[in-house]
Amino acid sequence: MAYQSYNRDNSHLINFIQVCLCLLLLTALGCNSKNSKNSQTTDAIQDSVQKIIDEVLTYDFNNNVKYSKLLRAHRLIEDVEEDSVQSRFLETISRQSFRIGQYNLTRKASIDLQTLSVKNNDTMGIAKSYYYLGNYYDTLEEVDSAVNNFYYAERFFALMGDNRNAGRSVLTLAIIQKNQKDYVGGEASSIKALQYFSSLDEPRYMASAYTNLGIIAKDTERYDLAIDYQMRALEYRKQHGDYSLEVATLNNLGHIYSSKRDFKTAISYFDQGLAYDSLYYNRPKTYAKLLDNKAFALYEDGQREGFPEAYLVPLHLRDSIQDKLGAVTSYLHLSEYYFDLDSIIKSKEYAKLALQNSRDVSYQLGEQNSLTLLAKISDPEQALTYTRQYIKTNDSLQRAERLFLDRFARLRFETDILESERNKVTQTNKQLVVVLLSLIAFGLMGYILIQRRVNQRELNFREIQQKANEEIYGLMLSQKRQLEEGKQIEKQRISEELHDGVLSKLFGTRLSLDSLNAKVDDKSVGIRSSYLNELKNIEKEIRQISHDLNASTFGSDVIYIDVIDKLLHDQCEIQNIEFELVNDKSIAWDQMSNNKKVHIYRIIQEALTNIVKHAKAKKVAVRFANNEGKIVLEIKDDGVGMNKSKNKRGIGLKNITSRVRQIQGHLDIDSRPGNGTKVSIDFKL
C-alpha cells in the first residue's frame, strides 16, 4: 500500500511538472511571436519613412506637398527603434525642411537630432544639429542664438576632423560678425575658414571667405586690401563656374572703386557685370543693383545726361520684383539727385520713402542714411526731430553691436574655460597613462630580472645535478673497477695455486706411476695406462681453468652492462619478477659520455620503479640494439598497462621525458590497459 501511494504521489508530481513546462513553452512562443510582430511593425515603419524621404528627394513636388510628407515622416520616426536610423532620418528632415522654408520643422527635427546624438555620444550628430539650428536662428535674425550654434558646430566638426563643415560653420559666423560690425572677429573667423578650406577643393567657399574679407576691408577703408581680396574671390568664382556669383564679385569691385572715387574703373566693372548673358531674366535683383551702382558712379563722375532715368530704371525694376531693400538705395540716390537740383520737395519725398522702406525691412543703415538726408533738407525744427531719431537709432545700433560683441566675447571666454578644463583633464589622463605605462614597464623589467635569476638558478642547479650525476657514476665505476680488480687478483691467486700446487703434485704422481711401471703383465700395464691418461686429462682441465681464470674478461663495456644487470637483479628479485637483459655487442659503450650513461641508467631505474609499483608484471625485458648508428633501448613488461591520456602528467613519466630530451633522443610509449607497456627510446651514441 505504501508503495502504491508513493507511485501515485510521483504521478501527480510528474503531471504538475508537465503542465508547468507546457505553460512555459506557450509563454515563450507567445513572447517570440510578439517580438516578431513588433520587429515586423518597426521594419514596416522604417520602410515607410524611407519611402517618404525618397519621394521628397526624387520627385518635384511643390513645397506644401514636401512639407506634409516631411511632417508625416517626422511623426513616424518616434517608432523607429534603431538610433542610427533615427539620426539619419532627422538629419534629412532638418535639411530638406530648411530648403523649403519650413523653419519650425527644421527646429523640431534639429532639437530631436541633438537630443538623440547626446544620448548616444554621437559627436557628428551633435555638430550637425548645431549647424541646422544655426541656420534656423540666422534666418529668423536671432543673432545671439545663431552665433552660439554656429560656434559650437564649428568646434564639434573640427573635433571630428570634418574640415569642410567646420569651415562652413565658421564662415557663416564670420558673415554674421561682419553684418554686426564686429570687423575684427569677422576677419579672424574668415581667415580661420580659409584655413579649413585650404586643404580641400572648395572654390565656392574659398571665394565666399575672400568676399567677406573684402567687404570688411572696404568697410574699414582698407581699399587696396579689399580689392586684393575681391580679385582672389573672383578667381575662385570663375573656377566654381557660377556666373551669378562672378557678377556679384564684379559689383563688389565696382563698389570699392566708387568708394575710392575711382569712378571710371568702377564703371568698367559694373559694365562687365551687366554684360553677362540673361542676367536681367535670371538675376533681376543683381541686374538692378548693377544699374543703380553704375548710375551712381556716372553721376559722381560728373555725368548728368540721362538722369534721373538712370536711377528710375533700376527703381522700377526693384518695385516690380518687390526688392524693398534695394529700393532704399534707389530712393536715397534720387533724393540726393533732387537735392543737388534744389528740388527740396522731391528730394524730401524720396528720402521719406527710403526711411519707410528701411523701417519695413529693418535696414538700420538705410534708416540712418535716410534720417541724415532728411535732417539736411528739412527746416530746423524738423531737422532737429530727424536728428534726434538718428541719434536714437544710432545709439540703439551701437548698443546692439556692443551687446553682440560682449556676448560673443563671453561665449569665447566660457568656451576657452571649458577647453582649458578639458585640456587639463586630457593632460591629467595623459600623465596617468604615462605613470601607468611606467609602472607596467618597471613591473615587466622586474619580472624579467626575477625570471632571469630563476632561470639562472635552475641552470646552475642542473649543472650541479649533472656534475653530481657524473661524480656518482664515476664512483660507481670506480667501485666496480675495484671490485673487479679484487676478483681478478683472487682469480690470479687461485690460478697460481692450481698451477703451482695441484698441477705440480699431479705431475709428480704421473712420474711416480711411470717409474713404478715395472710390472709388465698386460693387465697392470693397461690399468696404469688408464690412470695415466686420466691424470693427463685432469692436468689439461686444470690448466684450462687456470688459463680462463687468469684472462681479463671484463672490459669497460661489460662493466656498464653489469651495472644495468645488477640494477635489474636488485629490483626484480625482491618482487619475484623474471627479467631478461639483451645487449648488442656492436655497441661501443666506452665511446659514450658518462652523463648520457647516467641518464640511461636513471631512465631504466624509473621505468622499473613504475613497473614494480603499478604494472603487476611477471616478466620484464630490457634490450639494447644498434640501429645504423643509433642506440635503441626497449623496456617491455607484461603488466596491466595504462591509459596514456590519464597518466601523461605523472612525475615518473615527466622525469623519463626530461632525461630523454637531455640526451636528444626520441621517446615512444605503447601501452593499452591489459596489454602491458613498451617504452622505446632511440638516441645517438
XYZ file of C-alpha atoms in Angstrom:
685
model
C 0.000 0.000 0.000
C 2.811 2.383 0.845
C 4.420 1.537 -2.467
C 1.175 2.333 -4.365
C 0.792 5.672 -2.507
C 4.369 6.567 -3.369
C 3.668 5.866 -7.078
C 0.500 7.993 -7.017
C 2.414 10.935 -5.487
C 5.096 10.618 -8.119
C 2.452 10.509 -10.867
C 0.863 13.736 -9.594
C 4.272 15.436 -9.410
C 5.143 14.388 -12.954
C 1.809 15.655 -14.261
C 2.348 19.005 -12.485
C 5.832 19.389 -13.983
C 4.498 18.582 -17.462
C 1.787 21.238 -17.128
C 4.355 23.847 -15.991
C 6.655 23.029 -18.888
C 3.777 23.387 -21.367
C 2.835 26.782 -19.896
C 6.451 27.956 -20.075
C 6.684 26.782 -23.683
C 3.487 28.556 -24.659
C 4.670 31.751 -22.909
C 7.988 31.633 -24.737
C 6.278 31.062 -28.060
C 3.908 33.950 -27.315
C 6.809 36.264 -26.455
C 8.661 35.244 -29.579
C 5.547 35.822 -31.639
C 5.030 39.227 -30.017
C 8.680 40.177 -30.532
C 8.446 39.015 -34.121
C 5.327 41.132 -34.679
C 6.979 44.146 -33.029
C 10.051 43.667 -35.175
C 7.940 43.428 -38.314
C 5.990 46.568 -37.320
C 9.206 48.518 -36.675
C 10.634 47.417 -40.023
C 7.438 48.492 -41.780
C 7.556 51.951 -40.144
C 11.203 52.339 -41.063
C 10.444 51.396 -44.667
C 7.559 53.890 -44.743
C 9.760 56.747 -43.507
C 12.463 55.845 -46.009
C 9.912 55.789 -48.823
C 8.563 59.239 -47.855
C 12.048 60.767 -47.746
C 12.988 59.161 -51.071
C 9.864 60.697 -52.634
C 10.760 64.152 -51.296
C 14.299 63.846 -52.648
C 13.313 62.360 -56.000
C 10.072 63.936 -57.175
C 9.464 67.604 -57.995
C 6.597 68.208 -55.570
C 5.585 71.720 -54.609
C 6.764 72.924 -51.214
C 3.422 72.314 -49.477
C 3.392 68.654 -50.524
C 7.010 68.243 -49.459
C 6.215 69.824 -46.106
C 3.275 67.497 -45.434
C 5.389 64.457 -46.313
C 8.324 65.569 -44.150
C 5.946 66.316 -41.269
C 4.447 62.814 -41.542
C 7.928 61.256 -41.638
C 8.902 63.204 -38.514
C 5.875 61.855 -36.656
C 6.667 58.262 -37.652
C 10.331 58.464 -36.619
C 9.444 58.027 -32.928
C 8.536 54.369 -33.634
C 11.866 53.569 -35.334
C 13.961 51.589 -32.858
C 17.469 51.958 -34.271
C 19.007 55.231 -33.086
C 21.391 55.444 -36.034
C 18.479 55.204 -38.489
C 16.533 57.823 -36.499
C 19.514 60.176 -36.630
C 19.845 59.763 -40.385
C 16.147 60.481 -40.940
C 16.155 63.520 -38.621
C 19.181 64.968 -40.385
C 17.471 64.678 -43.777
C 14.239 66.234 -42.458
C 16.158 69.160 -40.917
C 17.998 69.853 -44.156
C 15.026 69.467 -46.517
C 12.558 71.430 -44.370
C 15.026 74.338 -44.240
C 15.321 74.321 -48.035
C 11.562 74.685 -48.475
C 11.300 77.394 -45.789
C 9.519 75.320 -43.122
C 11.734 76.563 -40.335
C 9.639 75.347 -37.388
C 10.007 71.757 -38.603
C 13.730 72.418 -39.071
C 13.963 73.475 -35.435
C 11.981 70.475 -34.116
C 13.941 67.923 -36.141
C 17.262 69.548 -35.229
C 16.467 69.543 -31.495
C 15.398 65.886 -31.720
C 18.630 65.101 -33.568
C 20.669 66.876 -30.889
C 18.901 65.061 -28.024
C 19.389 61.667 -29.679
C 23.027 62.397 -30.528
C 23.859 63.495 -26.970
C 22.237 60.324 -25.657
C 24.368 58.145 -27.965
C 27.574 60.219 -27.694
C 27.353 60.855 -31.448
C 29.668 63.834 -31.919
C 28.941 64.183 -35.636
C 25.193 64.200 -34.984
C 25.660 66.897 -32.324
C 27.698 69.013 -34.758
C 25.050 68.739 -37.491
C 22.225 69.621 -35.086
C 24.077 72.790 -34.041
C 24.628 73.697 -37.702
C 20.958 73.278 -38.665
C 19.821 75.234 -35.592
C 22.312 77.964 -36.510
C 20.731 78.246 -39.965
C 17.279 78.373 -38.365
C 18.161 81.230 -35.971
C 20.154 83.078 -38.652
C 17.115 83.068 -40.934
C 14.969 84.480 -38.139
C 17.720 87.070 -37.435
C 18.095 85.848 -33.860
C 21.748 86.727 -33.949
C 22.833 85.552 -30.480
C 21.342 82.088 -30.876
C 22.694 81.787 -34.417
C 26.194 82.733 -33.281
C 26.103 80.233 -30.382
C 25.018 77.356 -32.585
C 27.487 78.058 -35.416
C 30.279 78.498 -32.891
C 29.642 75.071 -31.307
C 29.022 73.454 -34.695
C 32.478 74.556 -35.838
C 34.090 73.145 -32.671
C 32.383 69.751 -32.953
C 33.024 69.428 -36.686
C 36.693 70.270 -36.090
C 36.812 67.673 -33.320
C 35.630 65.051 -35.830
C 38.112 66.211 -38.492
C 35.331 67.409 -40.832
C 37.138 70.499 -42.184
C 34.501 71.224 -44.826
C 31.586 71.634 -42.429
C 33.791 73.247 -39.786
C 34.784 75.816 -42.415
C 31.167 76.380 -43.487
C 30.121 76.936 -39.858
C 32.867 79.435 -39.072
C 32.339 81.203 -42.441
C 28.652 81.757 -41.673
C 29.689 83.006 -38.247
C 32.147 85.429 -39.936
C 29.386 86.816 -42.177
C 27.161 87.408 -39.123
C 30.038 89.141 -37.338
C 30.629 91.362 -40.379
C 26.949 92.275 -40.542
C 27.060 93.159 -36.821
C 30.139 95.338 -37.492
C 32.389 93.036 -35.471
C 35.077 93.518 -38.093
C 37.957 92.156 -36.008
C 36.073 88.988 -35.129
C 34.679 88.637 -38.651
C 38.146 88.921 -40.168
C 39.583 86.332 -37.761
C 36.711 83.915 -38.443
C 37.064 84.387 -42.235
C 40.793 83.601 -42.073
C 40.015 80.540 -39.933
C 37.515 79.408 -42.588
C 40.215 79.768 -45.261
C 42.495 77.549 -43.177
C 39.835 74.847 -43.087
C 39.185 75.094 -46.849
C 42.851 75.341 -47.885
C 43.287 71.558 -47.849
C 40.029 70.980 -49.768
C 38.921 71.549 -53.344
C 36.178 74.028 -52.434
C 36.455 77.112 -54.709
C 32.923 78.244 -53.825
C 33.648 78.544 -50.097
C 37.132 79.952 -50.667
C 35.517 82.693 -52.773
C 32.920 83.392 -50.082
C 35.605 83.740 -47.413
C 37.660 86.148 -49.555
C 34.487 88.088 -50.403
C 33.706 88.537 -46.712
C 37.275 89.672 -46.058
C 36.968 92.131 -48.971
C 33.774 93.647 -47.608
C 35.316 94.007 -44.132
C 38.416 95.678 -45.621
C 36.215 98.041 -47.677
C 34.055 98.974 -44.675
C 37.215 99.719 -42.680
C 38.532 101.812 -45.630
C 41.436 99.498 -46.489
C 40.558 99.709 -50.158
C 43.700 98.191 -51.700
C 43.434 95.166 -49.419
C 39.730 94.939 -50.217
C 40.490 94.907 -53.958
C 43.100 92.166 -53.452
C 40.602 90.012 -51.540
C 37.870 90.543 -54.150
C 40.250 89.695 -57.006
C 41.084 86.402 -55.272
C 37.399 85.781 -54.761
C 36.820 86.422 -58.489
C 39.425 83.793 -59.417
C 37.688 81.196 -57.268
C 34.271 82.267 -58.613
C 35.494 81.530 -62.142
C 36.769 78.116 -61.027
C 33.394 77.360 -59.496
C 31.595 78.338 -62.734
C 28.539 80.148 -61.309
C 28.257 83.331 -63.380
C 25.788 84.978 -60.970
C 28.398 84.806 -58.208
C 31.025 86.213 -60.592
C 28.699 89.153 -61.278
C 28.294 89.739 -57.527
C 32.088 89.936 -57.142
C 32.356 92.347 -60.106
C 29.734 94.530 -58.408
C 31.770 94.435 -55.161
C 34.895 95.539 -57.037
C 32.972 98.420 -58.678
C 31.627 99.453 -55.294
C 35.161 99.529 -53.796
C 36.467 101.695 -56.649
C 33.479 104.008 -56.191
C 34.422 104.361 -52.521
C 37.967 105.219 -53.692
C 36.440 107.853 -56.010
C 37.905 105.988 -58.995
C 34.586 106.042 -60.819
C 35.848 105.147 -64.290
C 37.326 101.850 -63.030
C 34.171 101.281 -61.029
C 32.013 101.788 -64.158
C 34.171 99.303 -66.116
C 33.490 96.589 -63.506
C 29.767 97.406 -63.465
C 29.726 97.108 -67.260
C 31.485 93.731 -67.092
C 28.767 92.512 -64.756
C 25.962 93.860 -66.915
C 27.476 92.137 -69.962
C 26.681 88.644 -68.642
C 24.047 86.952 -70.776
C 20.435 86.684 -69.490
C 21.295 88.434 -66.227
C 18.163 90.591 -66.480
C 15.911 87.499 -66.652
C 17.763 85.136 -64.332
C 19.042 87.588 -61.669
C 16.884 90.744 -61.901
C 17.842 91.875 -58.369
C 21.571 91.730 -59.231
C 20.883 93.418 -62.570
C 19.042 96.290 -60.826
C 21.878 96.676 -58.311
C 24.483 96.931 -61.093
C 22.378 99.523 -62.966
C 21.872 101.636 -59.848
C 25.539 101.459 -58.803
C 26.670 102.340 -62.342
C 24.262 105.292 -62.390
C 25.653 106.499 -59.069
C 29.262 106.212 -60.355
C 28.338 108.080 -63.559
C 26.634 110.831 -61.591
C 29.519 111.156 -59.146
C 31.934 111.225 -62.090
C 30.146 114.347 -63.337
C 27.794 112.948 -65.963
C 24.306 114.465 -65.880
C 22.852 113.266 -69.150
C 20.257 110.552 -68.825
C 19.252 111.421 -65.273
C 17.021 110.866 -63.356
C 16.063 107.988 -65.751
C 19.327 106.205 -64.885
C 18.056 105.977 -61.277
C 14.408 105.377 -62.135
C 15.000 102.310 -64.358
C 16.545 100.172 -61.562
C 13.945 101.556 -59.112
C 11.055 100.396 -61.329
C 12.692 97.006 -61.711
C 13.082 96.718 -57.930
C 9.475 97.715 -57.371
C 8.348 95.067 -59.871
C 10.172 92.312 -58.002
C 9.349 93.797 -54.554
C 13.002 94.356 -53.668
C 12.369 96.838 -50.837
C 15.937 96.680 -49.574
C 17.298 97.607 -52.999
C 14.623 100.255 -53.396
C 16.013 102.039 -50.297
C 19.274 102.691 -52.172
C 17.391 103.916 -55.267
C 15.279 106.291 -53.166
C 18.366 107.668 -51.432
C 20.135 108.225 -54.773
C 17.077 110.035 -56.187
C 16.741 112.144 -53.031
C 20.385 113.234 -53.306
C 19.921 113.879 -57.043
C 16.935 116.189 -56.473
C 18.669 117.834 -53.510
C 21.521 118.758 -55.857
C 18.889 120.271 -58.184
C 17.453 122.225 -55.218
C 14.166 120.381 -55.646
C 13.658 120.027 -51.898
C 10.103 118.703 -52.051
C 11.073 115.941 -54.485
C 14.218 115.188 -52.505
C 12.285 115.008 -49.255
C 9.645 112.774 -50.828
C 12.228 110.173 -51.898
C 14.055 110.435 -48.558
C 10.817 109.654 -46.700
C 10.182 106.690 -48.990
C 13.701 105.460 -48.213
C 13.053 105.864 -44.480
C 9.742 103.995 -44.648
C 11.172 101.093 -46.663
C 14.204 100.887 -44.351
C 11.937 100.532 -41.354
C 9.770 97.981 -43.161
C 12.744 95.700 -43.800
C 14.667 96.626 -40.584
C 17.532 98.065 -42.628
C 19.182 100.210 -39.947
C 21.962 101.594 -42.154
C 19.345 102.743 -44.676
C 17.318 104.254 -41.850
C 20.344 106.197 -40.610
C 21.196 107.481 -44.115
C 17.561 108.489 -44.679
C 17.388 110.380 -41.372
C 20.692 112.154 -42.123
C 19.391 113.239 -45.511
C 16.038 114.363 -44.106
C 17.786 116.390 -41.399
C 19.855 118.082 -44.095
C 16.934 119.036 -46.374
C 14.300 119.889 -43.718
C 13.618 123.092 -41.818
C 15.420 123.473 -38.470
C 12.552 122.205 -36.333
C 12.009 119.068 -38.411
C 15.747 118.661 -38.810
C 16.030 118.539 -35.006
C 13.365 115.829 -34.883
C 15.144 113.761 -37.547
C 18.465 114.304 -35.799
C 17.049 113.010 -32.519
C 15.650 109.972 -34.322
C 19.028 109.421 -35.920
C 20.768 109.612 -32.527
C 18.241 107.211 -31.039
C 18.655 104.780 -33.916
C 22.415 105.100 -33.828
C 22.509 104.574 -30.059
C 20.268 101.514 -30.413
C 22.505 100.153 -33.147
C 25.640 100.766 -31.115
C 24.111 99.145 -28.054
C 23.181 96.122 -30.165
C 26.708 95.967 -31.588
C 28.278 96.247 -28.130
C 25.887 93.645 -26.746
C 26.773 91.319 -29.621
C 30.487 91.814 -29.010
C 30.061 91.285 -25.273
C 28.017 88.130 -25.729
C 30.394 86.730 -28.313
C 33.372 87.569 -26.113
C 31.631 85.852 -23.185
C 30.891 82.842 -25.383
C 34.558 82.626 -26.374
C 35.625 83.086 -22.752
C 33.298 80.349 -21.464
C 34.355 78.049 -24.263
C 38.017 78.740 -23.583
C 37.443 77.889 -19.918
C 35.752 74.625 -20.883
C 38.537 73.830 -23.324
C 41.120 74.695 -20.688
C 39.443 72.347 -18.231
C 39.167 69.683 -20.913
C 42.844 70.130 -21.750
C 43.701 69.813 -18.066
C 41.693 66.616 -17.837
C 43.321 65.358 -21.026
C 46.753 66.256 -19.685
C 45.957 64.533 -16.391
C 44.791 61.456 -18.272
C 47.974 61.506 -20.327
C 50.038 61.750 -17.161
C 48.101 58.871 -15.629
C 48.670 56.821 -18.773
C 52.393 57.640 -18.664
C 52.585 56.692 -14.984
C 50.629 53.508 -15.618
C 52.828 52.570 -18.563
C 55.921 53.341 -16.495
C 54.671 51.098 -13.690
C 53.913 48.362 -16.190
C 57.367 48.793 -17.727
C 59.064 48.662 -14.322
C 56.948 45.691 -13.357
C 57.837 43.939 -16.594
C 61.519 44.712 -16.097
C 61.327 43.396 -12.536
C 59.576 40.267 -13.742
C 62.217 39.742 -16.432
C 65.036 40.196 -13.914
C 63.406 37.816 -11.433
C 62.713 35.307 -14.201
C 66.315 35.546 -15.361
C 67.509 34.899 -11.823
C 65.170 31.931 -11.516
C 66.359 30.583 -14.862
C 69.973 31.133 -13.856
C 69.381 29.301 -10.582
C 67.689 26.464 -12.436
C 70.588 26.311 -14.891
C 73.093 26.295 -12.044
C 71.083 23.572 -10.325
C 71.077 21.468 -13.485
C 74.822 21.922 -13.880
C 75.367 20.927 -10.254
C 72.998 17.965 -10.718
C 74.837 16.921 -13.864
C 78.193 17.139 -12.114
C 76.781 15.175 -9.186
C 75.429 12.508 -11.557
C 78.787 12.260 -13.260
C 80.562 12.015 -9.898
C 78.104 9.333 -8.737
C 78.596 7.422 -11.941
C 82.362 7.819 -11.613
C 82.205 6.480 -8.064
C 80.076 3.572 -9.255
C 82.543 2.764 -11.993
C 85.479 3.176 -9.589
C 83.806 0.880 -7.089
C 83.037 -1.605 -9.821
C 86.621 -1.499 -11.066
C 87.961 -2.030 -7.547
C 85.615 -4.976 -7.157
C 86.663 -6.405 -10.474
C 90.323 -5.807 -9.654
C 89.819 -7.688 -6.374
C 88.146 -10.515 -8.253
C 90.938 -10.534 -10.780
C 93.600 -10.701 -8.043
C 91.725 -13.525 -6.370
C 91.368 -15.354 -9.672
C 95.058 -14.894 -10.328
C 95.877 -16.252 -6.865
C 93.675 -19.327 -7.433
C 95.202 -19.768 -10.854
C 98.675 -19.651 -9.391
C 97.690 -22.104 -6.649
C 96.264 -24.538 -9.172
C 99.203 -24.154 -11.467
C 101.941 -24.222 -8.889
C 100.364 -26.599 -6.371
C 97.856 -29.049 -7.791
C 99.383 -29.366 -11.202
C 102.882 -29.939 -9.693
C 101.547 -32.694 -7.460
C 99.666 -34.336 -10.289
C 102.784 -34.134 -12.410
C 104.810 -35.818 -9.626
C 102.203 -38.535 -9.303
C 102.322 -39.181 -13.019
C 106.128 -39.522 -12.878
C 105.865 -41.946 -9.954
C 103.426 -44.065 -11.831
C 105.740 -44.086 -14.793
C 108.631 -45.169 -12.582
C 106.542 -47.917 -10.949
C 105.640 -49.255 -14.291
C 107.909 -52.235 -13.597
C 105.222 -54.773 -13.966
C 104.975 -55.902 -17.411
C 101.861 -58.009 -17.370
C 99.224 -56.778 -19.706
C 96.593 -56.118 -17.054
C 98.843 -53.923 -14.924
C 100.097 -52.086 -17.907
C 96.534 -51.369 -19.028
C 95.456 -50.152 -15.606
C 98.438 -47.865 -15.216
C 97.986 -46.614 -18.692
C 94.341 -45.722 -17.998
C 95.328 -43.910 -14.793
C 97.957 -42.014 -16.596
C 95.533 -40.932 -19.270
C 93.087 -39.813 -16.636
C 95.791 -37.807 -14.901
C 96.673 -36.189 -18.205
C 93.090 -35.204 -18.696
C 92.917 -33.725 -15.184
C 96.052 -31.811 -15.853
C 94.698 -30.450 -19.092
C 91.397 -29.446 -17.487
C 93.066 -27.694 -14.557
C 95.390 -25.851 -16.938
C 92.405 -24.650 -18.936
C 90.645 -23.445 -15.781
C 93.763 -21.680 -14.674
C 94.077 -20.033 -18.066
C 90.458 -18.898 -18.068
C 90.660 -17.515 -14.540
C 93.774 -15.603 -15.363
C 92.207 -13.957 -18.507
C 90.949 -10.297 -18.337
C 87.245 -10.973 -19.084
C 85.657 -7.597 -18.084
C 86.211 -4.531 -20.250
C 84.604 -1.151 -19.709
C 81.591 -2.145 -21.752
C 80.981 -5.301 -19.758
C 81.213 -3.246 -16.580
C 78.350 -0.868 -17.644
C 76.114 -3.759 -18.699
C 76.907 -5.429 -15.387
C 75.706 -2.299 -13.629
C 72.443 -2.500 -15.580
C 72.239 -6.240 -14.867
C 72.731 -5.642 -11.148
C 70.024 -2.969 -11.239
C 67.584 -5.421 -12.837
C 68.572 -8.134 -10.408
C 68.125 -5.912 -7.351
C 64.770 -4.506 -8.488
C 63.163 -7.691 -9.819
C 64.409 -10.379 -7.438
C 62.644 -8.831 -4.445
C 59.298 -8.785 -6.344
C 59.786 -12.238 -7.882
C 59.777 -10.777 -11.390
C 61.585 -12.587 -14.165
C 63.921 -10.352 -16.113
C 65.887 -10.528 -19.322
C 68.780 -8.242 -20.399
C 69.881 -8.310 -24.031
C 72.953 -6.296 -25.102
C 74.100 -5.723 -28.669
C 77.840 -6.449 -28.726
C 78.352 -3.894 -31.500
C 77.550 -1.005 -29.135
C 80.768 0.817 -28.170
C 79.857 1.735 -24.590
C 83.359 3.077 -23.963
C 82.715 5.869 -26.512
C 79.573 7.080 -24.729
C 79.792 10.024 -22.296
C 79.305 9.320 -18.611
C 76.499 11.889 -18.475
C 74.492 10.032 -21.103
C 75.128 6.693 -19.348
C 73.763 8.182 -16.113
C 70.589 9.331 -17.883
C 70.075 5.844 -19.426
C 70.622 4.211 -16.025
C 68.101 6.585 -14.399
C 65.549 6.036 -17.182
C 65.737 2.234 -16.693
C 65.597 2.707 -12.917
C 62.482 4.943 -13.186
C 60.798 2.514 -15.586
C 61.486 -0.428 -13.252
C 60.137 1.560 -10.300
C 56.886 2.234 -12.208
C 56.645 -1.446 -13.204
C 57.100 -2.574 -9.606
C 54.588 -0.005 -8.246
C 51.835 -0.126 -10.838
C 52.237 -2.750 -13.572
C 51.783 -6.011 -11.575
C 54.113 -7.583 -14.141
C 55.643 -11.059 -14.031
C 58.253 -10.553 -16.760
C 60.474 -7.635 -17.709
C 62.763 -7.410 -20.730
C 65.450 -4.742 -21.313
C 67.081 -4.730 -24.745
C 69.862 -2.627 -26.266
C 70.233 -2.600 -30.071
C 72.473 -0.743 -32.531
C 70.404 0.579 -35.440
C 72.519 2.415 -38.065
C 74.480 4.485 -35.584
C 71.553 4.986 -33.216
C 71.117 3.059 -29.968
C 67.625 1.693 -29.336
C 66.595 0.965 -25.741
C 63.436 -1.067 -25.220
C 61.853 -1.763 -21.821
C 58.903 -4.126 -22.005
C 56.659 -5.716 -19.374
C 53.581 -7.975 -19.385
C 51.709 -5.942 -16.763
C 48.251 -4.379 -16.653
C 49.179 -1.482 -18.995
C 47.897 2.074 -18.660
C 45.754 4.798 -20.223
C 48.281 7.284 -21.656
C 45.828 10.226 -21.698
C 45.225 9.896 -17.953
C 48.788 9.168 -16.902
C 50.694 11.656 -19.062
C 51.047 14.093 -16.123
C 52.769 11.565 -13.761
C 56.051 12.622 -12.196
C 57.829 9.433 -13.269
C 56.833 9.876 -16.903
C 57.848 13.555 -16.773
C 61.283 12.548 -15.406
C 61.761 9.995 -18.187
C 60.657 12.569 -20.800
C 63.047 15.170 -19.360
C 66.029 12.783 -19.424
C 65.234 11.645 -22.996
C 65.156 15.317 -24.034
C 68.548 15.909 -22.388
C 70.188 13.082 -24.365
C 68.435 14.442 -27.506
C 66.525 11.228 -28.006
C 63.045 10.203 -29.071
C 60.565 8.570 -26.686
C 57.651 6.351 -27.656
C 55.307 4.623 -25.193
C 52.998 1.883 -26.419
C 50.519 0.795 -23.780
C 46.915 -0.222 -23.538
C 45.008 -1.431 -20.480
C 45.533 -5.220 -20.108
C 48.270 -5.483 -22.764
C 51.373 -4.385 -20.873
C 53.685 -1.474 -21.655
C 56.593 -0.995 -24.049
C 58.897 2.020 -23.658
C 61.112 2.629 -26.703
C 63.933 5.192 -26.755
C 66.350 5.872 -29.605
C 69.339 8.212 -29.352
C 72.716 8.833 -30.894
C 75.830 7.326 -29.336
